[in-house]
Protein backbone atom coordinates (compact mmCIF):
# COMPACT_ATOMS: atom_id res chain seq x y z
CA UNK A 1 0.00 0.00 0.00
CA UNK A 2 1.44 3.41 -0.93
CA UNK A 3 2.47 5.47 2.09
CA UNK A 4 0.12 8.34 1.19
CA UNK A 5 -2.88 5.98 1.00
CA UNK A 6 -1.90 4.26 4.24
CA UNK A 7 -1.69 7.65 5.94
CA UNK A 8 -5.11 8.71 4.67
CA UNK A 9 -6.64 5.38 5.78
CA UNK A 10 -5.20 5.88 9.26
CA UNK A 11 -6.53 9.41 9.34
CA UNK A 12 -9.93 8.10 8.27
CA UNK A 13 -9.94 5.42 10.99
CA UNK A 14 -8.87 8.00 13.55
CA UNK A 15 -11.64 10.33 12.39
CA UNK A 16 -14.25 7.57 12.66
CA UNK A 17 -13.11 6.54 16.14
CA UNK A 18 -13.24 10.17 17.31
CA UNK A 19 -16.72 10.49 15.84
CA UNK A 20 -17.89 7.39 17.74
CA UNK A 21 -16.46 8.70 21.01
CA UNK A 22 -18.09 12.07 20.38
CA UNK A 23 -21.46 10.58 19.52
CA UNK A 24 -21.58 8.02 22.31
CA UNK A 25 -20.58 10.65 24.87
CA UNK A 26 -23.86 12.54 24.53
CA UNK A 27 -26.05 9.43 24.30
CA UNK A 28 -28.07 8.38 27.30
CA UNK A 29 -29.92 5.10 27.78
CA UNK A 30 -33.46 5.48 29.10
CA UNK A 31 -35.91 2.70 30.00
CA UNK A 32 -39.68 3.11 30.05
CA UNK A 33 -41.88 0.56 31.80
CA UNK A 34 -45.04 0.58 29.75
CA UNK A 35 -48.56 0.10 31.11
CA UNK A 36 -48.48 -3.62 30.33
CA UNK A 37 -45.16 -4.03 32.14
CA UNK A 38 -43.11 -4.19 28.95
CA UNK A 39 -39.67 -2.58 29.28
CA UNK A 40 -38.89 -0.24 26.37
CA UNK A 41 -35.29 0.90 26.02
CA UNK A 42 -34.25 3.97 24.06
CA UNK A 43 -31.03 5.79 23.35
CA UNK A 44 -31.64 9.48 23.91
CA UNK A 45 -29.65 12.60 23.14
CA UNK A 46 -28.83 15.03 25.89
CA UNK A 47 -31.28 17.92 25.78
CA UNK A 48 -34.17 15.93 24.28
CA UNK A 49 -37.35 15.85 26.33
CA UNK A 50 -38.62 12.43 27.35
CA UNK A 51 -41.61 13.10 25.08
CA UNK A 52 -39.22 13.57 22.15
CA UNK A 53 -37.48 10.32 23.04
CA UNK A 54 -40.77 8.41 22.95
CA UNK A 55 -41.89 10.05 19.69
CA UNK A 56 -38.55 10.05 17.86
CA UNK A 57 -37.94 6.40 18.64
CA UNK A 58 -41.54 5.37 18.06
CA UNK A 59 -41.75 3.58 21.40
CA UNK A 60 -45.42 2.74 21.08
CA UNK A 61 -46.73 4.07 24.38
CA UNK A 62 -50.42 4.41 23.63
CA UNK A 63 -51.77 7.98 23.77
CA UNK A 64 -48.48 9.43 25.03
CA UNK A 65 -47.88 13.11 24.31
CA UNK A 66 -51.26 13.92 22.75
CA UNK A 67 -50.74 17.70 22.89
CA UNK A 68 -47.19 17.48 21.53
CA UNK A 69 -45.63 19.14 24.54
CA UNK A 70 -47.85 22.20 24.81
CA UNK A 71 -48.81 21.46 28.43
CA UNK A 72 -52.44 20.82 27.59
CA UNK A 73 -53.07 17.10 28.11
CA UNK A 74 -51.05 15.36 30.87
CA UNK A 75 -50.82 12.17 28.75
CA UNK A 76 -47.03 12.32 29.08
CA UNK A 77 -47.25 11.67 32.84
CA UNK A 78 -44.28 9.61 34.05
CA UNK A 79 -43.31 8.31 37.47
CA UNK A 80 -39.63 8.61 38.43
CA UNK A 81 -37.50 6.81 40.96
CA UNK A 82 -37.07 8.94 44.09
CA UNK A 83 -33.32 9.56 43.74
CA UNK A 84 -33.65 10.67 40.11
CA UNK A 85 -36.72 12.77 40.84
CA UNK A 86 -34.79 14.78 43.44
CA UNK A 87 -32.20 15.75 40.79
CA UNK A 88 -34.64 16.95 38.13
CA UNK A 89 -34.90 20.63 37.27
CA UNK A 90 -37.49 22.56 39.26
CA UNK A 91 -41.09 22.15 38.21
CA UNK A 92 -42.93 25.17 36.81
CA UNK A 93 -46.37 26.31 38.00
CA UNK A 94 -47.77 25.46 34.54
CA UNK A 95 -46.48 21.88 34.72
CA UNK A 96 -47.73 21.52 38.28
CA UNK A 97 -51.22 22.71 37.26
CA UNK A 98 -51.42 20.18 34.44
CA UNK A 99 -49.86 17.40 36.50
CA UNK A 100 -52.53 17.89 39.18
CA UNK A 101 -55.08 16.72 36.59
CA UNK A 102 -53.23 13.49 35.75
CA UNK A 103 -54.55 10.11 36.89
CA UNK A 104 -52.42 8.10 39.29
CA UNK A 105 -50.40 11.07 40.51
CA UNK A 106 -47.48 10.19 42.85
CA UNK A 107 -44.91 12.17 44.82
CA UNK A 108 -42.40 11.52 42.04
CA UNK A 109 -44.59 12.30 39.04
CA UNK A 110 -43.54 14.68 36.27
CA UNK A 111 -44.64 15.39 32.72
CA UNK A 112 -42.32 13.82 30.17
CA UNK A 113 -42.59 16.80 27.83
CA UNK A 114 -41.05 19.01 30.50
CA UNK A 115 -38.13 16.80 31.54
CA UNK A 116 -34.98 16.98 29.45
CA UNK A 117 -32.44 14.18 29.25
CA UNK A 118 -29.10 14.76 30.95
CA UNK A 119 -25.98 12.62 30.90
CA UNK A 120 -26.42 11.91 34.61
CA UNK A 121 -29.70 10.15 33.76
CA UNK A 122 -27.93 7.33 31.93
CA UNK A 123 -29.72 4.08 32.84
CA UNK A 124 -32.84 5.91 34.04
CA UNK A 125 -36.04 3.88 34.38
CA UNK A 126 -39.41 5.63 34.38
CA UNK A 127 -42.86 4.12 34.85
CA UNK A 128 -45.75 4.95 32.53
CA UNK A 129 -48.85 5.12 34.79
CA UNK A 130 -51.57 2.52 34.26
CA UNK A 131 -54.22 5.11 33.48
CA UNK A 132 -53.98 8.15 31.30
CA UNK A 133 -56.07 11.30 31.25
CA UNK A 134 -56.14 13.56 28.21
CA UNK A 135 -57.33 16.80 29.75
CA UNK A 136 -58.18 18.21 26.32
CA UNK A 137 -60.90 15.55 25.96
CA UNK A 138 -62.13 16.01 29.54
CA UNK A 139 -62.56 19.73 28.90
CA UNK A 140 -64.39 19.07 25.61
CA UNK A 141 -66.79 16.66 27.34
CA UNK A 142 -67.39 19.24 30.06
CA UNK A 143 -68.25 21.92 27.47
CA UNK A 144 -70.70 19.63 25.64
CA UNK A 145 -72.57 18.63 28.79
CA UNK A 146 -73.31 22.26 29.71
S1 LIG B 1 -47.52 16.18 26.01
FE1 LIG B 1 -49.31 17.14 26.73
S2 LIG B 1 -48.75 17.87 28.67
FE2 LIG B 1 -46.96 16.84 27.99
PDB file of C-alpha atoms and ligand atoms in Angstrom:
ATOM      1  CA  UNK A   1       0.000   0.000   0.000  1.00  0.00           C
ATOM      2  CA  UNK A   2       1.438   3.412  -0.928  1.00  0.00           C
ATOM      3  CA  UNK A   3       2.475   5.474   2.090  1.00  0.00           C
ATOM      4  CA  UNK A   4       0.119   8.335   1.194  1.00  0.00           C
ATOM      5  CA  UNK A   5      -2.876   5.976   0.996  1.00  0.00           C
ATOM      6  CA  UNK A   6      -1.904   4.263   4.243  1.00  0.00           C
ATOM      7  CA  UNK A   7      -1.688   7.648   5.943  1.00  0.00           C
ATOM      8  CA  UNK A   8      -5.105   8.715   4.675  1.00  0.00           C
ATOM      9  CA  UNK A   9      -6.637   5.385   5.783  1.00  0.00           C
ATOM     10  CA  UNK A  10      -5.202   5.880   9.262  1.00  0.00           C
ATOM     11  CA  UNK A  11      -6.529   9.410   9.335  1.00  0.00           C
ATOM     12  CA  UNK A  12      -9.932   8.102   8.267  1.00  0.00           C
ATOM     13  CA  UNK A  13      -9.941   5.420  10.987  1.00  0.00           C
ATOM     14  CA  UNK A  14      -8.866   8.003  13.549  1.00  0.00           C
ATOM     15  CA  UNK A  15     -11.638  10.330  12.395  1.00  0.00           C
ATOM     16  CA  UNK A  16     -14.252   7.570  12.662  1.00  0.00           C
ATOM     17  CA  UNK A  17     -13.108   6.542  16.141  1.00  0.00           C
ATOM     18  CA  UNK A  18     -13.237  10.171  17.309  1.00  0.00           C
ATOM     19  CA  UNK A  19     -16.718  10.488  15.840  1.00  0.00           C
ATOM     20  CA  UNK A  20     -17.890   7.389  17.742  1.00  0.00           C
ATOM     21  CA  UNK A  21     -16.464   8.704  21.009  1.00  0.00           C
ATOM     22  CA  UNK A  22     -18.086  12.074  20.382  1.00  0.00           C
ATOM     23  CA  UNK A  23     -21.457  10.575  19.523  1.00  0.00           C
ATOM     24  CA  UNK A  24     -21.583   8.018  22.307  1.00  0.00           C
ATOM     25  CA  UNK A  25     -20.581  10.653  24.865  1.00  0.00           C
ATOM     26  CA  UNK A  26     -23.858  12.543  24.526  1.00  0.00           C
ATOM     27  CA  UNK A  27     -26.048   9.430  24.302  1.00  0.00           C
ATOM     28  CA  UNK A  28     -28.074   8.385  27.298  1.00  0.00           C
ATOM     29  CA  UNK A  29     -29.923   5.101  27.777  1.00  0.00           C
ATOM     30  CA  UNK A  30     -33.457   5.481  29.097  1.00  0.00           C
ATOM     31  CA  UNK A  31     -35.910   2.702  29.996  1.00  0.00           C
ATOM     32  CA  UNK A  32     -39.681   3.105  30.049  1.00  0.00           C
ATOM     33  CA  UNK A  33     -41.883   0.557  31.801  1.00  0.00           C
ATOM     34  CA  UNK A  34     -45.045   0.583  29.746  1.00  0.00           C
ATOM     35  CA  UNK A  35     -48.563   0.096  31.109  1.00  0.00           C
ATOM     36  CA  UNK A  36     -48.483  -3.615  30.329  1.00  0.00           C
ATOM     37  CA  UNK A  37     -45.160  -4.033  32.143  1.00  0.00           C
ATOM     38  CA  UNK A  38     -43.105  -4.194  28.951  1.00  0.00           C
ATOM     39  CA  UNK A  39     -39.671  -2.581  29.282  1.00  0.00           C
ATOM     40  CA  UNK A  40     -38.894  -0.239  26.374  1.00  0.00           C
ATOM     41  CA  UNK A  41     -35.292   0.897  26.023  1.00  0.00           C
ATOM     42  CA  UNK A  42     -34.248   3.970  24.060  1.00  0.00           C
ATOM     43  CA  UNK A  43     -31.034   5.792  23.354  1.00  0.00           C
ATOM     44  CA  UNK A  44     -31.640   9.479  23.914  1.00  0.00           C
ATOM     45  CA  UNK A  45     -29.654  12.598  23.135  1.00  0.00           C
ATOM     46  CA  UNK A  46     -28.826  15.035  25.888  1.00  0.00           C
ATOM     47  CA  UNK A  47     -31.283  17.921  25.781  1.00  0.00           C
ATOM     48  CA  UNK A  48     -34.171  15.929  24.275  1.00  0.00           C
ATOM     49  CA  UNK A  49     -37.351  15.851  26.329  1.00  0.00           C
ATOM     50  CA  UNK A  50     -38.623  12.430  27.350  1.00  0.00           C
ATOM     51  CA  UNK A  51     -41.607  13.096  25.085  1.00  0.00           C
ATOM     52  CA  UNK A  52     -39.216  13.573  22.145  1.00  0.00           C
ATOM     53  CA  UNK A  53     -37.476  10.320  23.040  1.00  0.00           C
ATOM     54  CA  UNK A  54     -40.774   8.413  22.950  1.00  0.00           C
ATOM     55  CA  UNK A  55     -41.893  10.047  19.691  1.00  0.00           C
ATOM     56  CA  UNK A  56     -38.550  10.049  17.855  1.00  0.00           C
ATOM     57  CA  UNK A  57     -37.944   6.400  18.639  1.00  0.00           C
ATOM     58  CA  UNK A  58     -41.539   5.366  18.060  1.00  0.00           C
ATOM     59  CA  UNK A  59     -41.748   3.578  21.405  1.00  0.00           C
ATOM     60  CA  UNK A  60     -45.424   2.737  21.079  1.00  0.00           C
ATOM     61  CA  UNK A  61     -46.733   4.073  24.381  1.00  0.00           C
ATOM     62  CA  UNK A  62     -50.424   4.411  23.634  1.00  0.00           C
ATOM     63  CA  UNK A  63     -51.770   7.979  23.770  1.00  0.00           C
ATOM     64  CA  UNK A  64     -48.476   9.433  25.033  1.00  0.00           C
ATOM     65  CA  UNK A  65     -47.883  13.107  24.309  1.00  0.00           C
ATOM     66  CA  UNK A  66     -51.258  13.922  22.752  1.00  0.00           C
ATOM     67  CA  UNK A  67     -50.742  17.703  22.892  1.00  0.00           C
ATOM     68  CA  UNK A  68     -47.187  17.479  21.526  1.00  0.00           C
ATOM     69  CA  UNK A  69     -45.626  19.141  24.542  1.00  0.00           C
ATOM     70  CA  UNK A  70     -47.846  22.202  24.806  1.00  0.00           C
ATOM     71  CA  UNK A  71     -48.808  21.458  28.431  1.00  0.00           C
ATOM     72  CA  UNK A  72     -52.442  20.824  27.589  1.00  0.00           C
ATOM     73  CA  UNK A  73     -53.075  17.099  28.107  1.00  0.00           C
ATOM     74  CA  UNK A  74     -51.050  15.357  30.869  1.00  0.00           C
ATOM     75  CA  UNK A  75     -50.819  12.174  28.748  1.00  0.00           C
ATOM     76  CA  UNK A  76     -47.033  12.317  29.083  1.00  0.00           C
ATOM     77  CA  UNK A  77     -47.251  11.672  32.842  1.00  0.00           C
ATOM     78  CA  UNK A  78     -44.276   9.606  34.046  1.00  0.00           C
ATOM     79  CA  UNK A  79     -43.307   8.315  37.470  1.00  0.00           C
ATOM     80  CA  UNK A  80     -39.635   8.611  38.430  1.00  0.00           C
ATOM     81  CA  UNK A  81     -37.498   6.814  40.956  1.00  0.00           C
ATOM     82  CA  UNK A  82     -37.073   8.940  44.087  1.00  0.00           C
ATOM     83  CA  UNK A  83     -33.321   9.565  43.736  1.00  0.00           C
ATOM     84  CA  UNK A  84     -33.649  10.673  40.114  1.00  0.00           C
ATOM     85  CA  UNK A  85     -36.724  12.772  40.836  1.00  0.00           C
ATOM     86  CA  UNK A  86     -34.793  14.781  43.435  1.00  0.00           C
ATOM     87  CA  UNK A  87     -32.202  15.746  40.792  1.00  0.00           C
ATOM     88  CA  UNK A  88     -34.638  16.945  38.127  1.00  0.00           C
ATOM     89  CA  UNK A  89     -34.902  20.625  37.272  1.00  0.00           C
ATOM     90  CA  UNK A  90     -37.486  22.561  39.260  1.00  0.00           C
ATOM     91  CA  UNK A  91     -41.090  22.149  38.215  1.00  0.00           C
ATOM     92  CA  UNK A  92     -42.928  25.174  36.806  1.00  0.00           C
ATOM     93  CA  UNK A  93     -46.366  26.307  38.000  1.00  0.00           C
ATOM     94  CA  UNK A  94     -47.768  25.463  34.540  1.00  0.00           C
ATOM     95  CA  UNK A  95     -46.476  21.880  34.716  1.00  0.00           C
ATOM     96  CA  UNK A  96     -47.734  21.520  38.280  1.00  0.00           C
ATOM     97  CA  UNK A  97     -51.215  22.711  37.265  1.00  0.00           C
ATOM     98  CA  UNK A  98     -51.421  20.175  34.438  1.00  0.00           C
ATOM     99  CA  UNK A  99     -49.861  17.403  36.503  1.00  0.00           C
ATOM    100  CA  UNK A 100     -52.530  17.889  39.179  1.00  0.00           C
ATOM    101  CA  UNK A 101     -55.082  16.719  36.592  1.00  0.00           C
ATOM    102  CA  UNK A 102     -53.234  13.494  35.752  1.00  0.00           C
ATOM    103  CA  UNK A 103     -54.547  10.105  36.891  1.00  0.00           C
ATOM    104  CA  UNK A 104     -52.420   8.096  39.293  1.00  0.00           C
ATOM    105  CA  UNK A 105     -50.395  11.071  40.511  1.00  0.00           C
ATOM    106  CA  UNK A 106     -47.480  10.190  42.847  1.00  0.00           C
ATOM    107  CA  UNK A 107     -44.913  12.175  44.821  1.00  0.00           C
ATOM    108  CA  UNK A 108     -42.400  11.516  42.043  1.00  0.00           C
ATOM    109  CA  UNK A 109     -44.591  12.298  39.041  1.00  0.00           C
ATOM    110  CA  UNK A 110     -43.537  14.677  36.268  1.00  0.00           C
ATOM    111  CA  UNK A 111     -44.644  15.388  32.719  1.00  0.00           C
ATOM    112  CA  UNK A 112     -42.322  13.823  30.166  1.00  0.00           C
ATOM    113  CA  UNK A 113     -42.592  16.796  27.827  1.00  0.00           C
ATOM    114  CA  UNK A 114     -41.045  19.011  30.505  1.00  0.00           C
ATOM    115  CA  UNK A 115     -38.127  16.797  31.543  1.00  0.00           C
ATOM    116  CA  UNK A 116     -34.979  16.977  29.450  1.00  0.00           C
ATOM    117  CA  UNK A 117     -32.435  14.178  29.248  1.00  0.00           C
ATOM    118  CA  UNK A 118     -29.096  14.759  30.949  1.00  0.00           C
ATOM    119  CA  UNK A 119     -25.977  12.623  30.903  1.00  0.00           C
ATOM    120  CA  UNK A 120     -26.423  11.907  34.608  1.00  0.00           C
ATOM    121  CA  UNK A 121     -29.700  10.146  33.762  1.00  0.00           C
ATOM    122  CA  UNK A 122     -27.930   7.327  31.930  1.00  0.00           C
ATOM    123  CA  UNK A 123     -29.718   4.078  32.841  1.00  0.00           C
ATOM    124  CA  UNK A 124     -32.839   5.915  34.043  1.00  0.00           C
ATOM    125  CA  UNK A 125     -36.041   3.882  34.385  1.00  0.00           C
ATOM    126  CA  UNK A 126     -39.414   5.633  34.381  1.00  0.00           C
ATOM    127  CA  UNK A 127     -42.856   4.122  34.850  1.00  0.00           C
ATOM    128  CA  UNK A 128     -45.748   4.947  32.527  1.00  0.00           C
ATOM    129  CA  UNK A 129     -48.854   5.122  34.787  1.00  0.00           C
ATOM    130  CA  UNK A 130     -51.571   2.517  34.262  1.00  0.00           C
ATOM    131  CA  UNK A 131     -54.219   5.108  33.481  1.00  0.00           C
ATOM    132  CA  UNK A 132     -53.976   8.148  31.296  1.00  0.00           C
ATOM    133  CA  UNK A 133     -56.067  11.305  31.246  1.00  0.00           C
ATOM    134  CA  UNK A 134     -56.138  13.564  28.206  1.00  0.00           C
ATOM    135  CA  UNK A 135     -57.330  16.800  29.754  1.00  0.00           C
ATOM    136  CA  UNK A 136     -58.176  18.213  26.323  1.00  0.00           C
ATOM    137  CA  UNK A 137     -60.903  15.550  25.958  1.00  0.00           C
ATOM    138  CA  UNK A 138     -62.133  16.010  29.539  1.00  0.00           C
ATOM    139  CA  UNK A 139     -62.564  19.733  28.897  1.00  0.00           C
ATOM    140  CA  UNK A 140     -64.390  19.068  25.611  1.00  0.00           C
ATOM    141  CA  UNK A 141     -66.792  16.658  27.337  1.00  0.00           C
ATOM    142  CA  UNK A 142     -67.385  19.243  30.063  1.00  0.00           C
ATOM    143  CA  UNK A 143     -68.249  21.922  27.472  1.00  0.00           C
ATOM    144  CA  UNK A 144     -70.704  19.632  25.643  1.00  0.00           C
ATOM    145  CA  UNK A 145     -72.570  18.633  28.791  1.00  0.00           C
ATOM    146  CA  UNK A 146     -73.311  22.263  29.708  1.00  0.00           C
TER     147      UNK A 146
HETATM  148  S1  LIG B   1     -47.516  16.177  26.012  1.00  0.00           S
HETATM  149 FE1  LIG B   1     -49.314  17.139  26.735  1.00  0.00          FE
HETATM  150  S2  LIG B   1     -48.754  17.872  28.673  1.00  0.00           S
HETATM  151 FE2  LIG B   1     -46.955  16.837  27.993  1.00  0.00          FE
END
